[in-house]
Tab-separated table of C-alpha atoms in Angstrom:
chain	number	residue	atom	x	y	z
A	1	UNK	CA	0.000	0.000	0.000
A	2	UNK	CA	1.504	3.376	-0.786
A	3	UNK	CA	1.114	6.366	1.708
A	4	UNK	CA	-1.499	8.046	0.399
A	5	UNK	CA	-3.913	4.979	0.195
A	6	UNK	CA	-3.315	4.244	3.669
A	7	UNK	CA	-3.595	7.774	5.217
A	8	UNK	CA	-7.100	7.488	2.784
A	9	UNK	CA	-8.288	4.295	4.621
A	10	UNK	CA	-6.982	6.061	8.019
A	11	UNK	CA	-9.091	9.183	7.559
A	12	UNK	CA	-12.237	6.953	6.169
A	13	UNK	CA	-11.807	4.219	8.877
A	14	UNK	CA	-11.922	7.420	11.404
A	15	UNK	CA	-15.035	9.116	9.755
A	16	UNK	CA	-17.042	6.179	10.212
A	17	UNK	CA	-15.894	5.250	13.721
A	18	UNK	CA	-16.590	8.742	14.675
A	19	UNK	CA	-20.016	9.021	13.656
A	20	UNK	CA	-20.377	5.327	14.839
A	21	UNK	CA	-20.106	6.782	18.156
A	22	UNK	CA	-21.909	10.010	18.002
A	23	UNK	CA	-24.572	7.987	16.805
A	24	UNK	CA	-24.491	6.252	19.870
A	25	UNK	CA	-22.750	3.154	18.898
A	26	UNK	CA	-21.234	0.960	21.845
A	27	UNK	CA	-17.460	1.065	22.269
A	28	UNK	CA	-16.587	-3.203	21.277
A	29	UNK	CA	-18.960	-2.253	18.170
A	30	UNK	CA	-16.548	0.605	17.490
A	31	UNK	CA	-13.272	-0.985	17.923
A	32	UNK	CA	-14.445	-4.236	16.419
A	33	UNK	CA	-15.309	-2.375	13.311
A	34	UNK	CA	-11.703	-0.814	12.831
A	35	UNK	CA	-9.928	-4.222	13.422
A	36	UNK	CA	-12.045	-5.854	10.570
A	37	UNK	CA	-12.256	-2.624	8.322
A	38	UNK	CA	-8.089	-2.409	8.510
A	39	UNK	CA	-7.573	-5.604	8.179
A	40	UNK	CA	-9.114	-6.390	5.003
A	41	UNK	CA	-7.871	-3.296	3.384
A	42	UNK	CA	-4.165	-5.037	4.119
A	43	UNK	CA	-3.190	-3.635	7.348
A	44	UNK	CA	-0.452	-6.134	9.059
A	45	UNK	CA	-1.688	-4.794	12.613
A	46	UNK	CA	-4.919	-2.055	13.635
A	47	UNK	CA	-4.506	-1.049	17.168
A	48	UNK	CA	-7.578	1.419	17.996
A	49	UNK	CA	-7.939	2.487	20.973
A	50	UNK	CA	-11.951	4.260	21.292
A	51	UNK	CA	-13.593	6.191	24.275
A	52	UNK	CA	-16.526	8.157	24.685
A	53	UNK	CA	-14.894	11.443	23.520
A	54	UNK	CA	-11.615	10.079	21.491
A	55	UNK	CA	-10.582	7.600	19.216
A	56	UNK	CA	-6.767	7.031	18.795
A	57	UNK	CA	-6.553	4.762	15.425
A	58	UNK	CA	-2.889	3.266	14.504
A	59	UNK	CA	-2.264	1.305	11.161
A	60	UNK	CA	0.985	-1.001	10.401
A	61	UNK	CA	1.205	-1.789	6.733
A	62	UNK	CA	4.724	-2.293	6.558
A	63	UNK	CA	7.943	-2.672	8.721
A	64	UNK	CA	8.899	1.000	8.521
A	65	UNK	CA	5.123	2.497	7.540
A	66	UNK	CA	3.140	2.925	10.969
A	67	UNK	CA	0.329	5.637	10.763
A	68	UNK	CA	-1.765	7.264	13.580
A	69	UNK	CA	-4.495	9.227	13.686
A	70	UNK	CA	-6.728	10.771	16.186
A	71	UNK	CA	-10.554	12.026	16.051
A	72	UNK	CA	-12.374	13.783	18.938
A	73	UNK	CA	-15.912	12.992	19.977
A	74	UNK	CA	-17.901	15.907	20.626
A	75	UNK	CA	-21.313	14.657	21.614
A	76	UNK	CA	-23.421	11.743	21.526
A	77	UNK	CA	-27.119	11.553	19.534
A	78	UNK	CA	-28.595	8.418	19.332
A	79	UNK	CA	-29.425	7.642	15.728
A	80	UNK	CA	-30.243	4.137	15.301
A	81	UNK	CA	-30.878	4.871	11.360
A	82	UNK	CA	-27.163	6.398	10.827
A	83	UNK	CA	-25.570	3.589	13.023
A	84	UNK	CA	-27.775	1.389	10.622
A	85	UNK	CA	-26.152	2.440	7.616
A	86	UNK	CA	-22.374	2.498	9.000
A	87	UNK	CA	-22.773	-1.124	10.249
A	88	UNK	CA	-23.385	-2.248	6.920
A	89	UNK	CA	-21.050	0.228	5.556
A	90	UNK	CA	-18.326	-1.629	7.797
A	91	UNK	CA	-19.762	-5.462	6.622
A	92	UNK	CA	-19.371	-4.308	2.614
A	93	UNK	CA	-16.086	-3.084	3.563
A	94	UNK	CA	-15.066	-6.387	5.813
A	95	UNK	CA	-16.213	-8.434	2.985
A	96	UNK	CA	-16.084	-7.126	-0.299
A	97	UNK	CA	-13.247	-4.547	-0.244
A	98	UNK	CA	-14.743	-1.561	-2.054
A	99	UNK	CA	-12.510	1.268	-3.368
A	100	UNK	CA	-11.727	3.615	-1.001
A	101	UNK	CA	-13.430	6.721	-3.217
A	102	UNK	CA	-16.596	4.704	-3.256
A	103	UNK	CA	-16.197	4.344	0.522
A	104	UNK	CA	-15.338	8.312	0.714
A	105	UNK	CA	-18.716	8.182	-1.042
A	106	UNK	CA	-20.557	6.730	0.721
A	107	UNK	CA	-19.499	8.364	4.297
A	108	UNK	CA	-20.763	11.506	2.484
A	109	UNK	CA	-24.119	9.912	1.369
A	110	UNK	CA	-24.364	8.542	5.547
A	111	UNK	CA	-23.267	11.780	6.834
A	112	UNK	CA	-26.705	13.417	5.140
A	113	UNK	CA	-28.789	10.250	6.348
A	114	UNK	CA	-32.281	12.017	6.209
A	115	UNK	CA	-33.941	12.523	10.154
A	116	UNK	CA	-37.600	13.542	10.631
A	117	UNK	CA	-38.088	17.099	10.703
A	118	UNK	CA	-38.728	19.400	13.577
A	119	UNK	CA	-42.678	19.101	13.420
A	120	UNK	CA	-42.371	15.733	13.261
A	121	UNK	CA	-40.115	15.385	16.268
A	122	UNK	CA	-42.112	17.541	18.113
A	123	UNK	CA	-45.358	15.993	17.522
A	124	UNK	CA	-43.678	12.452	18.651
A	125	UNK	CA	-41.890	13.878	21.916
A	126	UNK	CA	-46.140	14.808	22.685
A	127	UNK	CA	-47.252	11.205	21.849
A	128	UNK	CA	-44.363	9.786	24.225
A	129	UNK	CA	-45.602	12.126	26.962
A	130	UNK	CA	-48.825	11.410	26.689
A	131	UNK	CA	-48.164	7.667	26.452
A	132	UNK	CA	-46.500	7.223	29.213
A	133	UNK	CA	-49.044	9.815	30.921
A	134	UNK	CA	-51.275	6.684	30.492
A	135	UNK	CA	-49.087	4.153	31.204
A	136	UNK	CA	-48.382	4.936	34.349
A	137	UNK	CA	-51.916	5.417	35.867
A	138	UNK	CA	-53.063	8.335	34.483
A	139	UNK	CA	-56.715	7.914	33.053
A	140	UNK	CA	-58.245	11.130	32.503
A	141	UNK	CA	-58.427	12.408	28.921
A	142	UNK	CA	-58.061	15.883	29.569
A	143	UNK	CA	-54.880	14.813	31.370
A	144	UNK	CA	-53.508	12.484	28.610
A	145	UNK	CA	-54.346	15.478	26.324
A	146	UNK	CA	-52.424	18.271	28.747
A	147	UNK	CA	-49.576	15.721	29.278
A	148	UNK	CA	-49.048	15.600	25.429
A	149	UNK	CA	-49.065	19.645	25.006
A	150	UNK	CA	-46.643	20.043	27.906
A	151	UNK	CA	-44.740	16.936	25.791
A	152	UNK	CA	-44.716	19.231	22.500
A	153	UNK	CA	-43.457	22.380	24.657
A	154	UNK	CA	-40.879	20.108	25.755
A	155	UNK	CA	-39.924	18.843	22.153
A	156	UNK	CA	-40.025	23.051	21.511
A	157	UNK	CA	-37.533	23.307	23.724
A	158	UNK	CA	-35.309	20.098	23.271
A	159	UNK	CA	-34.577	21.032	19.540
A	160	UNK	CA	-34.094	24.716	20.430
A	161	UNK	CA	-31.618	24.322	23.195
A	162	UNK	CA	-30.248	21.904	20.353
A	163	UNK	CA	-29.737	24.915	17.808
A	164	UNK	CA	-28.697	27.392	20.594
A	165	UNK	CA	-25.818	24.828	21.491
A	166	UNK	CA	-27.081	24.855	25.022
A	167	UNK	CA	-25.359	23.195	27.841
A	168	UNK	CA	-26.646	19.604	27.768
A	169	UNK	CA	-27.217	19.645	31.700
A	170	UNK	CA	-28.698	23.060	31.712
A	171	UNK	CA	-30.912	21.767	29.049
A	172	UNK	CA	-32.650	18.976	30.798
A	173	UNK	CA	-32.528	20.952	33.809
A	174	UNK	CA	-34.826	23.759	32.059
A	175	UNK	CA	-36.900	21.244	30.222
A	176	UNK	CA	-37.428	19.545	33.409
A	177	UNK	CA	-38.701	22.834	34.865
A	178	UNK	CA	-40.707	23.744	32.628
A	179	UNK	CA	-42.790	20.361	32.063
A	180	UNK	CA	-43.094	19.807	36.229
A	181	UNK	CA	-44.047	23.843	36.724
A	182	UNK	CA	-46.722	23.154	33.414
A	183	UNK	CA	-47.687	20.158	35.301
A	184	UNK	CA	-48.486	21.948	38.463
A	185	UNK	CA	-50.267	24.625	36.416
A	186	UNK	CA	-52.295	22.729	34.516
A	187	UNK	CA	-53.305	20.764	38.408
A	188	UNK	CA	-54.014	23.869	39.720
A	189	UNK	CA	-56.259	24.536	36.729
A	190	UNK	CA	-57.671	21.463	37.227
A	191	UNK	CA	-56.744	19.571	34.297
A	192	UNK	CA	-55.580	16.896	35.438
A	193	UNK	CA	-55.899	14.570	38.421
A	194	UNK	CA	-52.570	13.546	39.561
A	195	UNK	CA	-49.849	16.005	39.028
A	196	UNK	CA	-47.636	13.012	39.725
A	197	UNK	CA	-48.639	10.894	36.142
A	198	UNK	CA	-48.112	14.320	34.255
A	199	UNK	CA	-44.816	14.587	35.521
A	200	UNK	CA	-43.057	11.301	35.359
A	201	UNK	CA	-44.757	11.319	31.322
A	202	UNK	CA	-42.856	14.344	30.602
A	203	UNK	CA	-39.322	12.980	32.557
A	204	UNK	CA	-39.478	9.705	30.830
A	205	UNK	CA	-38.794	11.453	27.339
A	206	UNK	CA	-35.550	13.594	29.094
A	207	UNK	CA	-34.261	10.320	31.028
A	208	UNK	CA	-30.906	9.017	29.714
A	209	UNK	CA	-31.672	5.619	29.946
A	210	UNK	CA	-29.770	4.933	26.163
A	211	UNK	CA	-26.427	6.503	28.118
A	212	UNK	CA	-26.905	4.582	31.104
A	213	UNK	CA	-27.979	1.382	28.937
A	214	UNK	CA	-24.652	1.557	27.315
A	215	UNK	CA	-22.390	2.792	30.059
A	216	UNK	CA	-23.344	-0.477	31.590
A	217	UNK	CA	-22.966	-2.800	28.220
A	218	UNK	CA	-19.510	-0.632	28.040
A	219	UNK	CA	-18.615	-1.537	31.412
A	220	UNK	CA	-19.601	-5.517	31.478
A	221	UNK	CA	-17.996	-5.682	28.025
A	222	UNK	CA	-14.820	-4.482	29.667
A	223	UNK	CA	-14.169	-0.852	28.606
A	224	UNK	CA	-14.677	-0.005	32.165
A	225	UNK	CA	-13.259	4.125	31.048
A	226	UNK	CA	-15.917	4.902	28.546
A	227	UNK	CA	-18.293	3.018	30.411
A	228	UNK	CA	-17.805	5.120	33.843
A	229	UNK	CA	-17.462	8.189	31.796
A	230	UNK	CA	-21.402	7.505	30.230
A	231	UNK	CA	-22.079	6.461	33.869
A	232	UNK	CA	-20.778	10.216	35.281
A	233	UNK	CA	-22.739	11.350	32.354
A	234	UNK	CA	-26.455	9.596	32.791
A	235	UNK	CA	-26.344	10.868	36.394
A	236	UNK	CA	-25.281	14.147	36.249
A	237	UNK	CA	-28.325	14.906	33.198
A	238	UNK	CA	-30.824	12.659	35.936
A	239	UNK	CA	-29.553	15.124	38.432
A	240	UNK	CA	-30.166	17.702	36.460
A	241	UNK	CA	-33.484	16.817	35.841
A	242	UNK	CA	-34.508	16.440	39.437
A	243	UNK	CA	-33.111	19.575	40.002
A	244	UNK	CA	-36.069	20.804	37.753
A	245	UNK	CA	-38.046	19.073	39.999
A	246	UNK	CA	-37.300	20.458	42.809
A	247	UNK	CA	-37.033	23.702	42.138
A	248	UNK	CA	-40.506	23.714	41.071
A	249	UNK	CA	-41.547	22.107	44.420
A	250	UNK	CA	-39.622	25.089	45.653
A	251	UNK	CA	-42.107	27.703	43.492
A	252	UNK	CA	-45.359	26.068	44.032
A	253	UNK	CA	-44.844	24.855	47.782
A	254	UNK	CA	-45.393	21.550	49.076
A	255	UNK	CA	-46.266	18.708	47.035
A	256	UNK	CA	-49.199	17.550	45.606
A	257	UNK	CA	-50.349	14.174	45.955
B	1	UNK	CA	-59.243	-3.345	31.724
B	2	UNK	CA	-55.963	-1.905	33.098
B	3	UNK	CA	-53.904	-3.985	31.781
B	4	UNK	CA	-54.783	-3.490	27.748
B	5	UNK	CA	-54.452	0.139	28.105
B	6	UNK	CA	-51.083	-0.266	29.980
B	7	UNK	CA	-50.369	-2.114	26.691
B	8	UNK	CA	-51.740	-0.110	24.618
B	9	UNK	CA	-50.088	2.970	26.304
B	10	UNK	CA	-46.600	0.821	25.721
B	11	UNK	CA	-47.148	0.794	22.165
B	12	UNK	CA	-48.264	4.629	21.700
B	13	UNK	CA	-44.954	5.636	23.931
B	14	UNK	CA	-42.637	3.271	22.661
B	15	UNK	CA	-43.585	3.995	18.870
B	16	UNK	CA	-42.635	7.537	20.068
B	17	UNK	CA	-39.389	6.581	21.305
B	18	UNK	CA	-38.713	5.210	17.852
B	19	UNK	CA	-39.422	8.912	16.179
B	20	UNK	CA	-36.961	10.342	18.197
B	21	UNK	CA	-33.994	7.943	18.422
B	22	UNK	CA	-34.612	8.357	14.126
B	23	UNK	CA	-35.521	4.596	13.301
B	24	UNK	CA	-37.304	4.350	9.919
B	25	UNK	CA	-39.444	2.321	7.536
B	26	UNK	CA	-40.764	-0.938	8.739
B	27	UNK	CA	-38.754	-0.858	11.924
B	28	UNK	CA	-40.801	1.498	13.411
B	29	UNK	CA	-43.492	-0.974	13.643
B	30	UNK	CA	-41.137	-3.395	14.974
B	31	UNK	CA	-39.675	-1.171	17.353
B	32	UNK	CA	-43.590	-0.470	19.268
B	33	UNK	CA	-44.610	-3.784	18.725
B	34	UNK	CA	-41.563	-5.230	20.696
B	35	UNK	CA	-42.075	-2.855	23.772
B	36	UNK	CA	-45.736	-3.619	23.226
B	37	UNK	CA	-44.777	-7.163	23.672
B	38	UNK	CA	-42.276	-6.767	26.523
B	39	UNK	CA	-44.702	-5.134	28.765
B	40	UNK	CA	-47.109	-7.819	27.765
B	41	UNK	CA	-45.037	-9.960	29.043
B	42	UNK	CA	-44.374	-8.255	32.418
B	43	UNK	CA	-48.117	-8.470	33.073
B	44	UNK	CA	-48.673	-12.044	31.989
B	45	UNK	CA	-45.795	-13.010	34.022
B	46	UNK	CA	-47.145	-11.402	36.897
B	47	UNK	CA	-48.975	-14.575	38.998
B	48	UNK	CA	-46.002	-16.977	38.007
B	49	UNK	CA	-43.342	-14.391	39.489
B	50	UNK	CA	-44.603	-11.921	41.993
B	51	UNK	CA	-41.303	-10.157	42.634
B	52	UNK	CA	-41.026	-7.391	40.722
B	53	UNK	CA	-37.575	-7.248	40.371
B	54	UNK	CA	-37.430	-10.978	39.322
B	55	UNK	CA	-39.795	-10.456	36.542
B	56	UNK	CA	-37.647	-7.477	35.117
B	57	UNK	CA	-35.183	-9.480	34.903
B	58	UNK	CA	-36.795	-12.593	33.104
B	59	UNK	CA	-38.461	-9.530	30.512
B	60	UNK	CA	-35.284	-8.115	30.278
B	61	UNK	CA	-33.128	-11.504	29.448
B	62	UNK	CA	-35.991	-12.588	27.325
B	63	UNK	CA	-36.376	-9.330	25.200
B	64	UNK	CA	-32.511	-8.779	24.740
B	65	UNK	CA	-32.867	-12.688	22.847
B	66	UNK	CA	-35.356	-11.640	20.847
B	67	UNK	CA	-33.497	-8.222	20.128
B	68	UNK	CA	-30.311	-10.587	18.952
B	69	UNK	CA	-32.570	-12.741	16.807
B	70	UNK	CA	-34.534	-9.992	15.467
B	71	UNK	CA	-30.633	-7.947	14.873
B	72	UNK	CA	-29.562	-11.370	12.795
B	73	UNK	CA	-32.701	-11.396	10.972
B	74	UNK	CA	-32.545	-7.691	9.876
B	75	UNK	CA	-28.610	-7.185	9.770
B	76	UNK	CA	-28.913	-4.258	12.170
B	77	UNK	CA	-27.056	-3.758	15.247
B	78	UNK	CA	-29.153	-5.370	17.920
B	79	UNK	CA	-28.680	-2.490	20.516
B	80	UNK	CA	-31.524	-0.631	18.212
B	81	UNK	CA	-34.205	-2.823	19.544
B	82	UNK	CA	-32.493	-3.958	22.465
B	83	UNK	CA	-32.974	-0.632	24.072
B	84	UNK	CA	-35.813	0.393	22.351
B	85	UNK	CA	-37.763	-2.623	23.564
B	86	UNK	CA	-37.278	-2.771	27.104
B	87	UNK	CA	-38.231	1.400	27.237
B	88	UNK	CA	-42.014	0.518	28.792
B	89	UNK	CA	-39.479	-1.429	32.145
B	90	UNK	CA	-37.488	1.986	32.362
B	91	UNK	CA	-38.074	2.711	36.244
B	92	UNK	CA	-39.378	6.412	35.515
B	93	UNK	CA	-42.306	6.459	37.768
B	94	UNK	CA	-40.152	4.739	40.593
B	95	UNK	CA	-37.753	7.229	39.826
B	96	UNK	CA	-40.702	10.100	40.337
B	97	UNK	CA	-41.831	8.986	43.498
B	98	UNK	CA	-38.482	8.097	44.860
B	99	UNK	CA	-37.858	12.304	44.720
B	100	UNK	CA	-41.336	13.387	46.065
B	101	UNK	CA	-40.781	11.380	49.355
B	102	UNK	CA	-37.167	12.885	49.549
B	103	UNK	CA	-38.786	16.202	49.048
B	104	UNK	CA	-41.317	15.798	51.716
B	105	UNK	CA	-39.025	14.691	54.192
B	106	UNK	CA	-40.634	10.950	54.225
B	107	UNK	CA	-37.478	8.985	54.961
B	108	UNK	CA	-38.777	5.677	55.353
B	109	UNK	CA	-40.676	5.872	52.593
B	110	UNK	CA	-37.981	7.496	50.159
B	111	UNK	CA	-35.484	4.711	51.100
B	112	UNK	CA	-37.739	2.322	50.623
B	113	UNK	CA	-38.582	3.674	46.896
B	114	UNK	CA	-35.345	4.306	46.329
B	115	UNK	CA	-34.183	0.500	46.857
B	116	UNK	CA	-36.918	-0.411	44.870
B	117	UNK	CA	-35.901	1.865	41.841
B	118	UNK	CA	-32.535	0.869	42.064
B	119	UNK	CA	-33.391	-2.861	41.965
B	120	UNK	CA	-35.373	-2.763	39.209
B	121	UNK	CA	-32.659	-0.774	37.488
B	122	UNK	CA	-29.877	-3.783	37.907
B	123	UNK	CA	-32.432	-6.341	36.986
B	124	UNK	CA	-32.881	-4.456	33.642
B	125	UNK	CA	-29.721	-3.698	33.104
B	126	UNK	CA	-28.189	-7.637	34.021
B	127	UNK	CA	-30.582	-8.840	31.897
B	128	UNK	CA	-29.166	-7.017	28.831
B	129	UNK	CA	-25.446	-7.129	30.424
B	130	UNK	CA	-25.838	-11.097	30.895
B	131	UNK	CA	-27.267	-11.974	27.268
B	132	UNK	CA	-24.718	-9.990	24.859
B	133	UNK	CA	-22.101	-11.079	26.936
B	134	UNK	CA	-23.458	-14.578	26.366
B	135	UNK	CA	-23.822	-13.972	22.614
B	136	UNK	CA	-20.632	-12.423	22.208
B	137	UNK	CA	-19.099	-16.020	22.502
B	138	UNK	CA	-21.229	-17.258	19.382
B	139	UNK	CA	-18.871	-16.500	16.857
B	140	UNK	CA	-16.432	-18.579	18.386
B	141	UNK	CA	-18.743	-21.949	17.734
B	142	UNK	CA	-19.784	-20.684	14.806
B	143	UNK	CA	-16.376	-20.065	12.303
B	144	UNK	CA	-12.972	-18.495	13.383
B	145	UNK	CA	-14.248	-15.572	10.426
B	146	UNK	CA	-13.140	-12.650	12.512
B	147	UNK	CA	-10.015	-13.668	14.887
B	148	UNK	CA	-9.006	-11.076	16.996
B	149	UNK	CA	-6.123	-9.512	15.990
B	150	UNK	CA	-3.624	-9.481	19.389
B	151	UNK	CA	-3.724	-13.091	18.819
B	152	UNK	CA	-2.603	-13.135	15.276
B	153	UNK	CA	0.130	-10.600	15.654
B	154	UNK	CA	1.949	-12.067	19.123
């Protein structure tokens, strides 16, 4: 292989890893891929070396041609559709060897893998509110229907924090607010029965339970850093989101059964 | 009556989930149906195992398997139903009620709630832990197709 090919199936190998793990992807997946991607493009030795915000990739083709590259993880969306796509991406690639300017490709076509649009998202972080409004005891229909407006205030929110480049934590945190001070509102209105159902609709869309799902697989599979990092990270955007809580406790005094 | 518009309620939020983690096409369908199913499960399973906690973890262990078989069926990663599915067991209400006692000062109770939350928790999470670690070693029976490399290169 001459130099340029391999710094071309470095910086390829490195695109996909790297949206393999903003997309969520766990960290064996990730490392796994880069063994098998390397090694059938030729590589006499892949060492990668993948954590939740870094990825250290270093290729031996020859005795005197060792390459290593780095890629920093900024932040973490699941997108099960994207992730989709770069598995198979990485199975072609295992298997059948395609050039690397199809590959280059290809990341491009991935990195524009369509997502549902704003309205959409917004209308489906109401239906998950007012699911879960339901599912958890709640039976009144003006409740279900209050649960699933506070639910699209919340999606509001979510994707504009998301454009405003927010501080994750102080995202929740103010999402949280808002949907258990709406809650209380909309009880004191009388819209619904049981503040409580309202609420824990509402926190079940801002829960990380993905992060602390995979911080857990991460840690039983033996990448005990990334996994305690995801750990550090589920809790602190939980705590943030009781904090939400609380302080509306705070505002609207005592708590309502 | 409860328990259909639990499951029902499962479907609607799971479905939701779906939306927003961006899973598409068919898999959507797949994606609600499974936590339909899951939760399903948790109620049917209810006079066989009373403890809650035990019957997590039986829903959990068998929804990860069916999240493996479904991931082999469909070539996908199987953490995209794997998570998705077991969404209607996440301990949010636990979770709720766990802070109001805190908040009102009700000790007993908020200990008590907050065991309980944090049991269900590691019977979800063992579940899932205990069967990809279990299917991890498949490959190995199967073909030597992808050796690790260490092992080829020392």
């Amino acid at each position: 292989m001459i130099t340029s090919q391999v710094n071309q199936l470095l910086s390829c190998t490195l695109e996909i890893l790297q949206m393999m793990l903003e997309s969520g992807a766990e960290i064996y997946r990730v490392e796994e891929s880069a063994r098998r991607v390397c090694q059938a493009y030729g590589a006499r030795r892949a060492d990668v070396y993948a954590t939740t915000s870094n990825i250290i990739l270093s290729v031996e083709v020859a005795e005197d041609e060792i390459k290593t590259h780095t890629r920093r993880i900024q932040q973490i969306v699941t997108d099960i559709e994207r992730m989709d796509r770069l598995n198979s991406l990485v199975r072609r690639m295992a298997s059948e060897r395609p050039e690397l300017s199809e590959v280059r490709r290809e990341i491009e076509a991935i990195k524009h893998t369509p997502v549902y649009s704003d309205p959409v998202t917004i209308l489906f972080y109401g239906i998950t509110a007012g699911a879960f409004y339901v599912f958890f005891g709640g039976r009144s229909l003006w409740g279900a229907l209050y649960g699933t407006l506070i639910g699209l205030c919340v999606g509001v929110l979510s994707i504009l924090f998301g454009r405003m480049q927010t501080n994750r934590f102080l995202g929740r945190f103010l999402c949280s607010l808002f949907a258990c001070s709406a809650a209380f509102a909309g009880h004191g209105m009388g819209l619904a029965g049981d503040v409580g159902f309202l609420i824990i609709g509402n926190i079940m869309t801002l829960i990380p339970g993905v992060g602390l799902t995979n911080s857990l697989r991460d840690l039983f599979a033996g990448d005990s850093i990334s996994g305690a990092l995801r750990m550090i990270d589920a809790l602190i955007l939980a705590a943030s989101i009781a904090c939400g809580y609380i302080v509306t406790i705070f505002l609207f005094g005592g708590v309502a059964g | 009556m409860t328990p259909w518009i639990e499951i029902i309620a499962a479907f609607f939020g799971t479905l939701g989930f779906a939306f927003l983690f961006n899973i598409r096409g068919s898999k959507l369908w797949y994606a609600a149906l499974g936590g339909m199913l899951a939760w399903a499960l948790f109620l049917l399973l209810a006079p066989v195992v009373p403890n809650e906690a035990g019957r997590y973890f039986i829903v959990s262990v068998c929804t990860t398997c069916g999240a493996e078989v479904m991931a082999r069926l469909l070539k996908t990663p199987a953490s995209t139903f794997c998570i998705i599915w077991l969404l209607p067991l996440v301990p949010g209400g636990a979770l709720y009620y766990t802070m109001t006692y805190g908040l009102a000062g009700e000790w007993m109770l908020f200990a008590e709630k907050a065991v309980y939350t944090i049991e269900l928790a590691v019977a979800l999470s063992l579940g899932i832990v205990l069967v990809t670690a279990a299917v991890r070693h498949l490959p190995y029976f199967k073909s030597k197709k992808c050796p690790k490399q260490a092992q080829k290169t020392r």
